[in-house]
mmCIF file of C-alpha atoms and ligand atoms in Angstrom:
data_model
loop_
_atom_site.group_PDB
_atom_site.id
_atom_site.type_symbol
_atom_site.label_atom_id
_atom_site.label_comp_id
_atom_site.label_asym_id
_atom_site.label_seq_id
_atom_site.Cartn_x
_atom_site.Cartn_y
_atom_site.Cartn_z
ATOM 1 C CA MET A 21 123.761 203.295 75.117
ATOM 2 C CA HIS A 22 120.328 203.783 73.685
ATOM 3 C CA THR A 23 118.539 200.494 73.441
ATOM 4 C CA GLU A 24 115.643 200.079 70.819
ATOM 5 C CA ILE A 25 112.630 197.670 71.463
ATOM 6 C CA LYS A 26 111.222 196.195 68.336
ATOM 7 C CA ALA A 27 108.411 193.771 67.862
ATOM 8 C CA ALA A 28 109.761 190.421 66.708
ATOM 9 C CA ASP A 29 108.264 190.877 63.197
ATOM 10 C CA ARG A 30 109.934 190.489 59.871
ATOM 11 C CA GLU A 31 111.550 194.115 60.224
ATOM 12 C CA GLY A 32 112.628 193.436 63.844
ATOM 13 C CA ILE A 33 114.180 190.548 62.979
ATOM 14 C CA LEU A 34 116.047 191.566 60.111
ATOM 15 C CA ALA A 35 117.413 194.354 62.339
ATOM 16 C CA ALA A 36 118.213 192.012 65.183
ATOM 17 C CA ALA A 37 120.210 189.763 62.714
ATOM 18 C CA GLY A 38 121.956 192.772 61.518
ATOM 19 C CA VAL A 39 123.261 193.626 64.879
ATOM 20 C CA ILE A 40 124.443 189.864 65.728
ATOM 21 C CA ARG A 41 126.209 189.894 62.311
ATOM 22 C CA GLY A 42 127.690 193.088 63.008
ATOM 23 C CA GLY A 43 129.216 191.762 66.253
ATOM 24 C CA GLY A 44 126.624 193.130 68.796
ATOM 25 C CA LEU A 45 124.170 191.935 71.599
ATOM 26 C CA CYS A 46 120.321 191.606 71.383
ATOM 27 C CA ALA A 47 117.786 190.220 73.521
ATOM 28 C CA MET A 48 115.754 187.503 71.982
ATOM 29 C CA PRO A 49 112.857 185.648 73.098
ATOM 30 C CA THR A 50 112.539 182.151 73.438
ATOM 31 C CA GLU A 51 109.779 179.814 74.473
ATOM 32 C CA THR A 52 111.796 179.215 78.056
ATOM 33 C CA VAL A 53 113.125 182.619 78.855
ATOM 34 C CA TYR A 54 114.407 185.566 77.224
ATOM 35 C CA GLY A 55 118.335 185.067 75.913
ATOM 36 C CA LEU A 56 120.937 187.630 75.263
ATOM 37 C CA ALA A 57 122.031 186.772 71.773
ATOM 38 C CA ALA A 58 125.570 186.882 70.095
ATOM 39 C CA ASN A 59 127.128 185.475 67.180
ATOM 40 C CA GLY A 60 128.288 182.116 68.987
ATOM 41 C CA LEU A 61 131.392 181.734 66.413
ATOM 42 C CA ASP A 62 132.792 185.356 67.188
ATOM 43 C CA PRO A 63 134.805 185.199 70.565
ATOM 44 C CA ALA A 64 134.918 189.151 70.729
ATOM 45 C CA ALA A 65 130.703 189.288 70.658
ATOM 46 C CA VAL A 66 130.549 186.347 73.009
ATOM 47 C CA ARG A 67 132.909 188.039 75.577
ATOM 48 C CA GLU A 68 130.476 191.066 75.388
ATOM 49 C CA ILE A 69 128.077 188.687 76.664
ATOM 50 C CA TYR A 70 129.848 187.849 79.959
ATOM 51 C CA ARG A 71 130.732 191.353 80.352
ATOM 52 C CA VAL A 72 126.932 192.818 80.235
ATOM 53 C CA LYS A 73 125.475 190.129 82.453
ATOM 54 C CA GLY A 74 128.416 190.092 84.706
ATOM 55 C CA ARG A 75 128.638 186.441 84.297
ATOM 56 C CA PRO A 76 131.453 184.100 85.772
ATOM 57 C CA GLN A 77 133.768 183.348 82.847
ATOM 58 C CA ASP A 78 134.199 179.569 83.908
ATOM 59 C CA ASN A 79 130.391 179.249 83.008
ATOM 60 C CA PRO A 80 130.051 177.976 79.736
ATOM 61 C CA LEU A 81 127.125 179.196 77.171
ATOM 62 C CA ILE A 82 124.467 177.471 74.965
ATOM 63 C CA LEU A 83 124.543 177.733 71.420
ATOM 64 C CA HIS A 84 121.078 178.071 69.685
ATOM 65 C CA ILE A 85 120.505 176.304 66.033
ATOM 66 C CA ALA A 86 117.378 176.726 64.013
ATOM 67 C CA SER A 87 117.846 173.002 62.178
ATOM 68 C CA LEU A 88 119.340 169.650 62.854
ATOM 69 C CA PRO A 89 122.125 169.864 60.202
ATOM 70 C CA GLU A 90 123.623 173.102 61.977
ATOM 71 C CA LEU A 91 124.632 170.669 64.803
ATOM 72 C CA PHE A 92 127.118 168.603 63.128
ATOM 73 C CA PRO A 93 129.811 171.121 62.166
ATOM 74 C CA LEU A 94 129.792 171.863 65.991
ATOM 75 C CA VAL A 95 130.405 168.330 67.322
ATOM 76 C CA VAL A 96 132.516 165.200 66.857
ATOM 77 C CA ILE A 97 130.470 162.210 67.627
ATOM 78 C CA ASP A 98 130.090 158.576 66.795
ATOM 79 C CA PRO A 99 127.398 156.883 65.100
ATOM 80 C CA GLU A 100 125.760 155.842 68.224
ATOM 81 C CA THR A 101 125.922 159.273 69.760
ATOM 82 C CA GLU A 102 124.392 160.693 66.737
ATOM 83 C CA ALA A 103 121.511 158.078 66.608
ATOM 84 C CA THR A 104 120.724 159.027 70.119
ATOM 85 C CA VAL A 105 120.729 162.967 69.030
ATOM 86 C CA ARG A 106 118.489 162.108 66.407
ATOM 87 C CA LEU A 107 116.075 160.134 68.392
ATOM 88 C CA LEU A 108 115.758 162.941 70.979
ATOM 89 C CA ALA A 109 115.957 165.737 68.302
ATOM 90 C CA ALA A 110 113.059 163.898 66.590
ATOM 91 C CA ARG A 111 110.764 164.041 69.891
ATOM 92 C CA PHE A 112 111.930 167.334 71.688
ATOM 93 C CA TRP A 113 113.349 169.737 69.155
ATOM 94 C CA PRO A 114 112.636 172.270 68.569
ATOM 95 C CA GLY A 115 111.945 172.907 72.604
ATOM 96 C CA PRO A 116 113.439 173.198 75.653
ATOM 97 C CA LEU A 117 116.135 170.435 75.680
ATOM 98 C CA THR A 118 119.844 171.363 75.605
ATOM 99 C CA MET A 119 122.213 168.519 74.408
ATOM 100 C CA VAL A 120 126.118 168.498 75.829
ATOM 101 C CA LEU A 121 128.222 166.901 73.214
ATOM 102 C CA PRO A 122 131.852 166.593 72.452
ATOM 103 C CA ARG A 123 132.819 169.852 70.615
ATOM 104 C CA SER A 124 134.485 170.452 67.218
ATOM 105 C CA GLY A 125 137.236 173.008 66.352
ATOM 106 C CA LEU A 126 134.750 175.543 65.109
ATOM 107 C CA VAL A 127 133.424 176.225 68.752
ATOM 108 C CA PRO A 128 135.391 178.924 70.221
ATOM 109 C CA ASP A 129 136.844 178.311 73.754
ATOM 110 C CA VAL A 130 134.940 181.138 75.146
ATOM 111 C CA ILE A 131 131.895 179.421 74.403
ATOM 112 C CA THR A 132 132.795 176.395 76.463
ATOM 113 C CA ALA A 133 134.950 177.897 78.939
ATOM 114 C CA GLY A 134 137.754 175.800 77.514
ATOM 115 C CA GLY A 135 136.093 172.501 78.551
ATOM 116 C CA PRO A 136 135.971 169.480 75.710
ATOM 117 C CA THR A 137 132.092 169.578 75.374
ATOM 118 C CA VAL A 138 129.441 172.038 73.814
ATOM 119 C CA ALA A 139 125.677 172.694 74.790
ATOM 120 C CA ILE A 140 123.390 173.031 71.886
ATOM 121 C CA ARG A 141 119.756 173.980 71.869
ATOM 122 C CA MET A 142 116.917 174.308 68.814
ATOM 123 C CA PRO A 143 114.208 176.746 70.708
ATOM 124 C CA SER A 144 110.662 176.503 69.089
ATOM 125 C CA HIS A 145 109.896 179.964 69.704
ATOM 126 C CA PRO A 146 109.260 181.269 65.995
ATOM 127 C CA ALA A 147 111.086 184.653 66.342
ATOM 128 C CA ALA A 148 114.217 182.964 68.018
ATOM 129 C CA ARG A 149 114.206 180.456 65.029
ATOM 130 C CA ALA A 150 113.524 183.468 62.227
ATOM 131 C CA LEU A 151 116.719 185.264 63.907
ATOM 132 C CA ILE A 152 118.938 182.170 64.012
ATOM 133 C CA ALA A 153 118.119 181.904 60.329
ATOM 134 C CA ALA A 154 118.582 185.440 59.326
ATOM 135 C CA ALA A 155 122.022 185.812 61.246
ATOM 136 C CA GLY A 156 123.163 182.598 59.511
ATOM 137 C CA VAL A 157 125.476 181.638 62.434
ATOM 138 C CA PRO A 158 124.755 179.803 65.729
ATOM 139 C CA ILE A 159 123.559 182.011 68.520
ATOM 140 C CA ALA A 160 125.298 182.101 71.955
ATOM 141 C CA ALA A 161 122.240 183.048 74.394
ATOM 142 C CA PRO A 162 122.472 182.725 78.020
ATOM 143 C CA SER A 163 118.899 183.780 79.849
ATOM 144 C CA ALA A 164 118.942 187.759 79.520
ATOM 145 C CA ASN A 165 119.309 188.714 83.206
ATOM 146 C CA LEU A 166 121.910 190.256 85.002
ATOM 147 C CA SER A 167 123.841 187.318 86.488
ATOM 148 C CA GLY A 168 122.292 186.212 89.885
ATOM 149 C CA LYS A 169 118.723 187.485 89.222
ATOM 150 C CA PRO A 170 115.770 185.629 88.250
ATOM 151 C CA SER A 171 115.507 184.787 84.576
ATOM 152 C CA PRO A 172 113.381 187.229 82.759
ATOM 153 C CA THR A 173 110.124 185.925 81.234
ATOM 154 C CA THR A 174 108.605 189.350 79.998
ATOM 155 C CA LEU A 175 109.556 192.022 78.145
ATOM 156 C CA ARG A 176 109.437 194.138 81.017
ATOM 157 C CA ASP A 177 111.844 191.973 83.000
ATOM 158 C CA VAL A 178 114.521 192.155 80.428
ATOM 159 C CA THR A 179 113.972 196.158 79.941
ATOM 160 C CA ASP A 180 114.612 196.367 83.742
ATOM 161 C CA ASP A 181 118.044 194.454 83.571
ATOM 162 C CA LEU A 182 119.153 195.552 80.136
ATOM 163 C CA THR A 183 118.197 198.900 79.080
ATOM 164 C CA GLY A 184 121.109 201.137 78.163
ATOM 165 C CA ARG A 185 123.409 198.165 78.302
ATOM 166 C CA ILE A 186 122.599 196.483 74.719
ATOM 167 C CA PRO A 187 121.236 198.338 71.376
ATOM 168 C CA LEU A 188 118.187 196.060 70.608
ATOM 169 C CA ILE A 189 115.421 194.110 72.637
ATOM 170 C CA LEU A 190 113.050 191.865 70.407
ATOM 171 C CA ASP A 191 109.390 191.550 72.094
ATOM 172 C CA GLY A 192 108.357 188.269 71.640
ATOM 173 C CA GLY A 193 105.450 188.339 74.392
ATOM 174 C CA ASP A 194 105.602 186.393 77.404
ATOM 175 C CA ALA A 195 107.715 183.060 77.638
ATOM 176 C CA ALA A 196 105.391 179.984 77.484
ATOM 177 C CA VAL A 197 107.644 177.650 79.446
ATOM 178 C CA GLY A 198 109.077 180.064 81.976
ATOM 179 C CA VAL A 199 112.078 177.798 83.183
ATOM 180 C CA GLU A 200 115.254 177.358 81.032
ATOM 181 C CA SER A 201 115.785 174.062 78.896
ATOM 182 C CA THR A 202 116.455 170.745 80.655
ATOM 183 C CA VAL A 203 120.417 170.155 79.875
ATOM 184 C CA ILE A 204 121.312 166.673 79.171
ATOM 185 C CA ASP A 205 124.851 165.291 79.154
ATOM 186 C CA LEU A 206 125.519 162.650 76.115
ATOM 187 C CA SER A 207 129.116 162.733 76.108
ATOM 188 C CA ARG A 208 129.244 159.959 78.409
ATOM 189 C CA ARG A 209 127.554 157.230 79.599
ATOM 190 C CA PRO A 210 125.114 156.698 81.722
ATOM 191 C CA PHE A 211 123.210 159.895 80.365
ATOM 192 C CA ASP A 212 122.703 162.663 83.123
ATOM 193 C CA ILE A 213 120.832 165.485 83.599
ATOM 194 C CA LEU A 214 122.832 168.527 84.264
ATOM 195 C CA ARG A 215 120.169 171.163 85.041
ATOM 196 C CA PRO A 216 116.397 170.007 85.283
ATOM 197 C CA GLY A 217 114.173 172.071 82.767
ATOM 198 C CA GLY A 218 111.258 172.357 80.473
ATOM 199 C CA ILE A 219 111.420 168.443 79.432
ATOM 200 C CA SER A 220 111.278 166.151 82.612
ATOM 201 C CA ARG A 221 113.799 163.350 83.307
ATOM 202 C CA GLU A 222 110.747 161.017 83.216
ATOM 203 C CA ALA A 223 109.857 162.026 79.295
ATOM 204 C CA LEU A 224 113.968 161.912 78.138
ATOM 205 C CA ALA A 225 113.951 158.082 79.782
ATOM 206 C CA ALA A 226 110.861 157.105 78.067
ATOM 207 C CA VAL A 227 112.227 158.122 74.705
ATOM 208 C CA LEU A 228 115.818 156.782 75.219
ATOM 209 C CA GLY A 229 114.808 153.562 76.777
ATOM 210 C CA GLU A 230 116.967 153.689 79.590
ATOM 211 C CA GLU A 231 117.515 155.318 82.985
ATOM 212 C CA VAL A 232 118.707 158.984 82.953
ATOM 213 C CA GLY A 233 121.006 160.060 85.931
ATOM 214 C CA ASP A 234 120.292 163.527 88.033
ATOM 215 C CA ALA A 235 123.746 165.149 87.999
ATOM 216 C CA SER A 236 122.179 168.510 88.937
ATOM 217 C CA ALA A 237 122.416 168.202 92.853
ATOM 218 C CA PRO A 238 125.718 166.438 93.070
ATOM 219 C CA ALA A 239 126.821 164.879 96.334
ATOM 220 C CA ASP A 240 128.403 167.376 98.859
ATOM 221 C CA GLY A 241 132.132 168.574 98.062
ATOM 222 C CA LYS A 242 132.133 167.540 94.272
ATOM 223 C CA PRO A 243 131.751 170.394 91.696
ATOM 224 C CA PRO A 244 128.889 170.251 89.555
ATOM 225 C CA ARG A 245 129.234 169.315 86.133
ATOM 226 C CA SER A 246 127.038 172.205 84.841
ATOM 227 C CA PRO A 247 129.225 174.856 86.126
ATOM 228 C CA GLY A 248 126.126 177.322 86.427
ATOM 229 C CA MET A 249 124.678 175.058 88.940
ATOM 230 C CA LYS A 250 127.409 176.334 91.607
ATOM 231 C CA TYR A 251 126.349 179.668 91.818
ATOM 232 C CA ARG A 252 123.573 181.334 94.004
ATOM 233 C CA HIS A 253 121.145 182.114 91.489
ATOM 234 C CA TYR A 254 117.570 183.219 90.298
ATOM 235 C CA ALA A 255 117.768 185.208 93.666
ATOM 236 C CA PRO A 256 115.155 188.094 94.058
ATOM 237 C CA ALA A 257 116.796 191.207 95.941
ATOM 238 C CA ALA A 258 114.827 190.359 99.371
ATOM 239 C CA PRO A 259 115.990 186.888 101.067
ATOM 240 C CA LEU A 260 113.702 183.751 100.276
ATOM 241 C CA THR A 261 112.548 181.232 102.224
ATOM 242 C CA GLY A 262 111.036 177.967 100.590
ATOM 243 C CA LEU A 263 108.233 176.070 102.420
ATOM 244 C CA VAL A 264 108.049 172.585 101.062
ATOM 245 C CA GLY A 265 104.715 170.842 101.503
ATOM 246 C CA ARG A 266 101.304 170.732 101.084
ATOM 247 C CA GLY A 267 99.555 174.094 100.854
ATOM 248 C CA GLU A 268 97.424 173.333 104.107
ATOM 249 C CA ASP A 269 100.601 172.838 106.000
ATOM 250 C CA SER A 270 102.854 175.673 104.752
ATOM 251 C CA LEU A 271 99.523 178.059 105.339
ATOM 252 C CA ARG A 272 99.567 176.803 108.968
ATOM 253 C CA TYR A 273 103.178 177.796 109.059
ATOM 254 C CA LEU A 274 102.782 181.083 107.820
ATOM 255 C CA ALA A 275 100.077 181.532 110.519
ATOM 256 C CA SER A 276 102.450 181.303 112.930
ATOM 257 C CA LEU A 277 104.903 183.799 112.139
ATOM 258 C CA PRO A 278 105.204 187.602 113.347
ATOM 259 C CA HIS A 279 104.654 190.546 111.056
ATOM 260 C CA PRO A 280 103.173 189.108 108.080
ATOM 261 C CA GLU A 281 102.434 192.701 106.744
ATOM 262 C CA GLU A 282 106.286 193.196 106.275
ATOM 263 C CA ASN A 283 106.924 189.913 103.912
ATOM 264 C CA ALA A 284 105.493 188.478 100.790
ATOM 265 C CA ALA A 285 104.127 185.010 100.535
ATOM 266 C CA VAL A 286 104.157 183.675 96.874
ATOM 267 C CA VAL A 287 101.342 180.823 97.133
ATOM 268 C CA PHE A 288 99.359 178.150 95.333
ATOM 269 C CA ASP A 289 96.045 179.756 93.982
ATOM 270 C CA GLU A 290 93.803 177.822 96.560
ATOM 271 C CA CYS A 291 95.907 179.457 99.346
ATOM 272 C CA ALA A 292 95.845 182.976 98.131
ATOM 273 C CA GLU A 293 92.832 184.326 99.933
ATOM 274 C CA ARG A 294 93.785 182.595 103.468
ATOM 275 C CA ALA A 295 97.466 184.059 103.244
ATOM 276 C CA ALA A 296 96.049 187.460 102.321
ATOM 277 C CA ALA A 297 93.625 187.195 105.334
ATOM 278 C CA LEU A 298 96.731 186.529 107.370
ATOM 279 C CA GLY A 299 98.223 190.066 106.200
ATOM 280 C CA TYR A 300 100.741 188.946 103.612
ATOM 281 C CA ARG A 301 101.598 190.272 100.520
ATOM 282 C CA VAL A 302 100.075 187.867 98.658
ATOM 283 C CA LEU A 303 101.146 186.485 94.757
ATOM 284 C CA SER A 304 99.890 183.522 93.332
ATOM 285 C CA TYR A 305 101.533 181.123 90.941
ATOM 286 C CA GLY A 306 98.903 178.534 89.693
ATOM 287 C CA ALA A 307 96.875 175.607 91.239
ATOM 288 C CA GLU A 308 98.866 173.559 93.779
ATOM 289 C CA ALA A 309 98.911 170.522 91.484
ATOM 290 C CA ASP A 310 99.898 172.654 88.062
ATOM 291 C CA HIS A 311 103.544 172.124 87.799
ATOM 292 C CA ASP A 312 103.522 173.893 84.300
ATOM 293 C CA ALA A 313 101.935 176.861 85.602
ATOM 294 C CA HIS A 314 104.438 177.359 88.825
ATOM 295 C CA ALA A 315 107.205 176.771 85.924
ATOM 296 C CA ARG A 316 105.540 179.498 83.670
ATOM 297 C CA LEU A 317 104.902 182.042 86.333
ATOM 298 C CA LEU A 318 107.845 181.299 88.594
ATOM 299 C CA PHE A 319 110.528 183.926 87.479
ATOM 300 C CA LEU A 320 107.835 186.726 87.013
ATOM 301 C CA THR A 321 106.163 186.225 90.473
ATOM 302 C CA LEU A 322 109.607 186.294 92.253
ATOM 303 C CA ARG A 323 110.469 189.578 90.365
ATOM 304 C CA ASN A 324 107.127 190.877 91.175
ATOM 305 C CA ALA A 325 107.470 189.929 95.123
ATOM 306 C CA ASP A 326 110.696 192.177 95.197
ATOM 307 C CA ARG A 327 108.377 194.979 93.518
ATOM 308 C CA THR A 328 106.059 194.674 96.563
ATOM 309 C CA GLY A 329 109.142 196.069 98.696
ATOM 310 C CA ALA A 330 108.846 192.832 101.127
ATOM 311 C CA GLY A 331 111.189 192.241 103.572
ATOM 312 C CA ARG A 332 111.238 188.540 103.324
ATOM 313 C CA ILE A 333 109.618 186.223 100.881
ATOM 314 C CA TYR A 334 107.938 182.988 101.578
ATOM 315 C CA VAL A 335 107.383 180.449 98.870
ATOM 316 C CA GLN A 336 105.055 177.625 98.988
ATOM 317 C CA ILE A 337 106.844 174.590 96.923
ATOM 318 C CA SER A 338 105.304 171.578 96.123
ATOM 319 C CA PRO A 339 107.383 168.252 97.159
ATOM 320 C CA ASP A 340 105.833 166.378 93.869
ATOM 321 C CA ARG A 341 108.891 166.676 91.303
ATOM 322 C CA HIS A 342 107.046 165.040 88.317
ATOM 323 C CA GLY A 343 106.887 166.844 85.085
ATOM 324 C CA ARG A 344 108.270 170.324 85.496
ATOM 325 C CA GLY A 345 107.951 170.257 89.282
ATOM 326 C CA ASP A 346 111.766 169.215 89.471
ATOM 327 C CA ALA A 347 112.810 172.255 87.778
ATOM 328 C CA VAL A 348 110.989 174.470 89.883
ATOM 329 C CA PHE A 349 112.084 172.897 92.879
ATOM 330 C CA ASN A 350 115.902 173.116 91.690
ATOM 331 C CA ARG A 351 115.294 176.978 90.978
ATOM 332 C CA LEU A 352 113.691 177.868 94.184
ATOM 333 C CA SER A 353 115.929 175.922 96.125
ATOM 334 C CA ARG A 354 118.637 177.911 94.729
ATOM 335 C CA SER A 355 117.035 181.422 94.880
ATOM 336 C CA ALA A 356 116.492 180.416 98.566
ATOM 337 C CA GLY A 357 120.283 179.560 98.805
ATOM 338 C CA GLY A 358 119.246 176.330 100.610
ATOM 339 C CA ASP A 359 116.872 178.184 103.190
ATOM 340 C CA LEU A 360 114.145 175.398 102.697
ATOM 341 C CA ILE A 361 111.994 174.351 105.439
ATOM 342 C CA TYR A 362 110.285 170.978 104.956
ATOM 343 C CA LEU A 363 106.599 170.842 106.020
ATOM 344 C CA SER A 364 105.256 167.574 104.768
ATOM 345 C CA ALA A 365 106.705 165.056 102.571
ATOM 346 C CA GLU A 366 104.770 164.051 99.353
HETATM 347 O O1 LIG B 413 116.216 177.759 77.992
HETATM 348 C C1 LIG B 413 117.611 178.067 78.342
HETATM 349 O O2 LIG B 413 118.501 177.277 77.947
HETATM 350 C C2 LIG B 413 117.972 179.629 78.113
HETATM 351 C C3 LIG B 413 117.650 180.366 76.932
HETATM 352 C C4 LIG B 413 117.862 181.455 76.508
HETATM 353 O O3 LIG B 413 118.031 179.367 75.564
HETATM 354 N N1 LIG B 413 119.392 179.807 78.414
HETATM 355 C C5 LIG B 413 119.971 179.334 79.639
HETATM 356 O O4 LIG B 413 121.359 179.551 79.530
HETATM 357 O O5 LIG B 413 119.582 178.987 80.354
HETATM 358 P P1 LIG B 413 122.281 179.924 80.654
HETATM 359 O O6 LIG B 413 123.901 180.380 80.100
HETATM 360 O O7 LIG B 413 121.823 180.763 81.484
HETATM 361 O O8 LIG B 413 122.374 178.492 81.195
HETATM 362 C C6 LIG B 413 123.228 177.509 80.411
HETATM 363 C C7 LIG B 413 123.366 176.402 81.403
HETATM 364 C C8 LIG B 413 124.146 176.782 82.517
HETATM 365 O O9 LIG B 413 123.940 175.863 83.874
HETATM 366 C C9 LIG B 413 125.743 176.056 81.902
HETATM 367 O O10 LIG B 413 126.753 176.034 83.110
HETATM 368 C C10 LIG B 413 125.218 174.845 81.393
HETATM 369 O O11 LIG B 413 123.979 175.337 80.974
HETATM 370 N N2 LIG B 413 126.279 174.582 80.169
HETATM 371 C C11 LIG B 413 126.655 174.935 79.156
HETATM 372 N N3 LIG B 413 127.624 174.447 78.460
HETATM 373 C C12 LIG B 413 127.829 173.589 79.147
HETATM 374 C C13 LIG B 413 128.721 172.343 78.686
HETATM 375 N N4 LIG B 413 129.489 172.230 77.967
HETATM 376 N N5 LIG B 413 128.670 171.371 80.037
HETATM 377 C C14 LIG B 413 128.084 171.358 80.904
HETATM 378 N N6 LIG B 413 127.332 172.349 81.205
HETATM 379 C C15 LIG B 413 127.110 173.439 80.367
HETATM 380 MG MG1 LIG B 414 120.696 181.855 83.499
#
């Protein structure tokens, strides 16, 4: 299949809306990561998303909307839940927050993987909003990577994964947030985070005026409530080892390893020169305390680390989980498949 790349200007948006309305797929920019978009009310189009990504069928999709009134036909909620939705939407939408709510009959089973709830988000990227509005339907969109790979945050990452597989990619520049939306389950009490992301659990608790639980890493043996969280994911091709601790401590550890020249080190800016002096193929992803930078650069840096041909990728991970630190920790521990070395506590 020939893949066209178009700027996300008026002409590009109209072309993409035509593809979506015709039952096809296109890649759309969002502020979190690029999404692989289809008409969320068209089961055949949604099934194509699973096929193109190689995504497991039991992992439900997020519906993207452009304005709050578009949410209500998709859900069945009581007045108290509606008040919660309005409160969160007023503060965090459009933006990187996804709400899980009891679904209505309008939502196809293929969106929810047959479950009783549906995940809904209003993205803030102007091209995503314009595309949803022009298509006139809720848009189903998982991250636009092949299943298992790091999510795409730049045009190049999308084209690497999807060229030849979909007719159209909209170029909306680099993603500003860089990690996916936070998924919060509002279908039961107490509210729980199912996936940490662009909006922190502290910020949600502050607006809700109550504790918000963390169900993203459930106790051993229990299946996660967000099915996507059970797969090895976000993984570069080379094996990845996470070094959790202060930069100084993980540098000392890196200095003790044999054959640095065969491996890549993804480090805090402050450690880049010293890691290079040790012989590693060095990539930096922001200052040690800058969680927003880590989030923005994380997936791109993992893809770039693979592009160096390294045999193994070591990544410095901050033990501080505030703000987007929680999402960064979550993604990296999953790309490491649990291979984390704890060098110092916070
Ligand atoms: O930022 C984002 O959310 C990006 C952009 C493109 O909007 N999208 C994204 O979609 O990350 P995806 O499909 O890669 O991840 C959706 C996550 C998965 O972990 C999935 O299991 C969970 O949301 N999810 C979707 N529907 C759910 C539901 N009804 N109940 C629980 N978890 C759900
Ligand atoms: Mg994904």
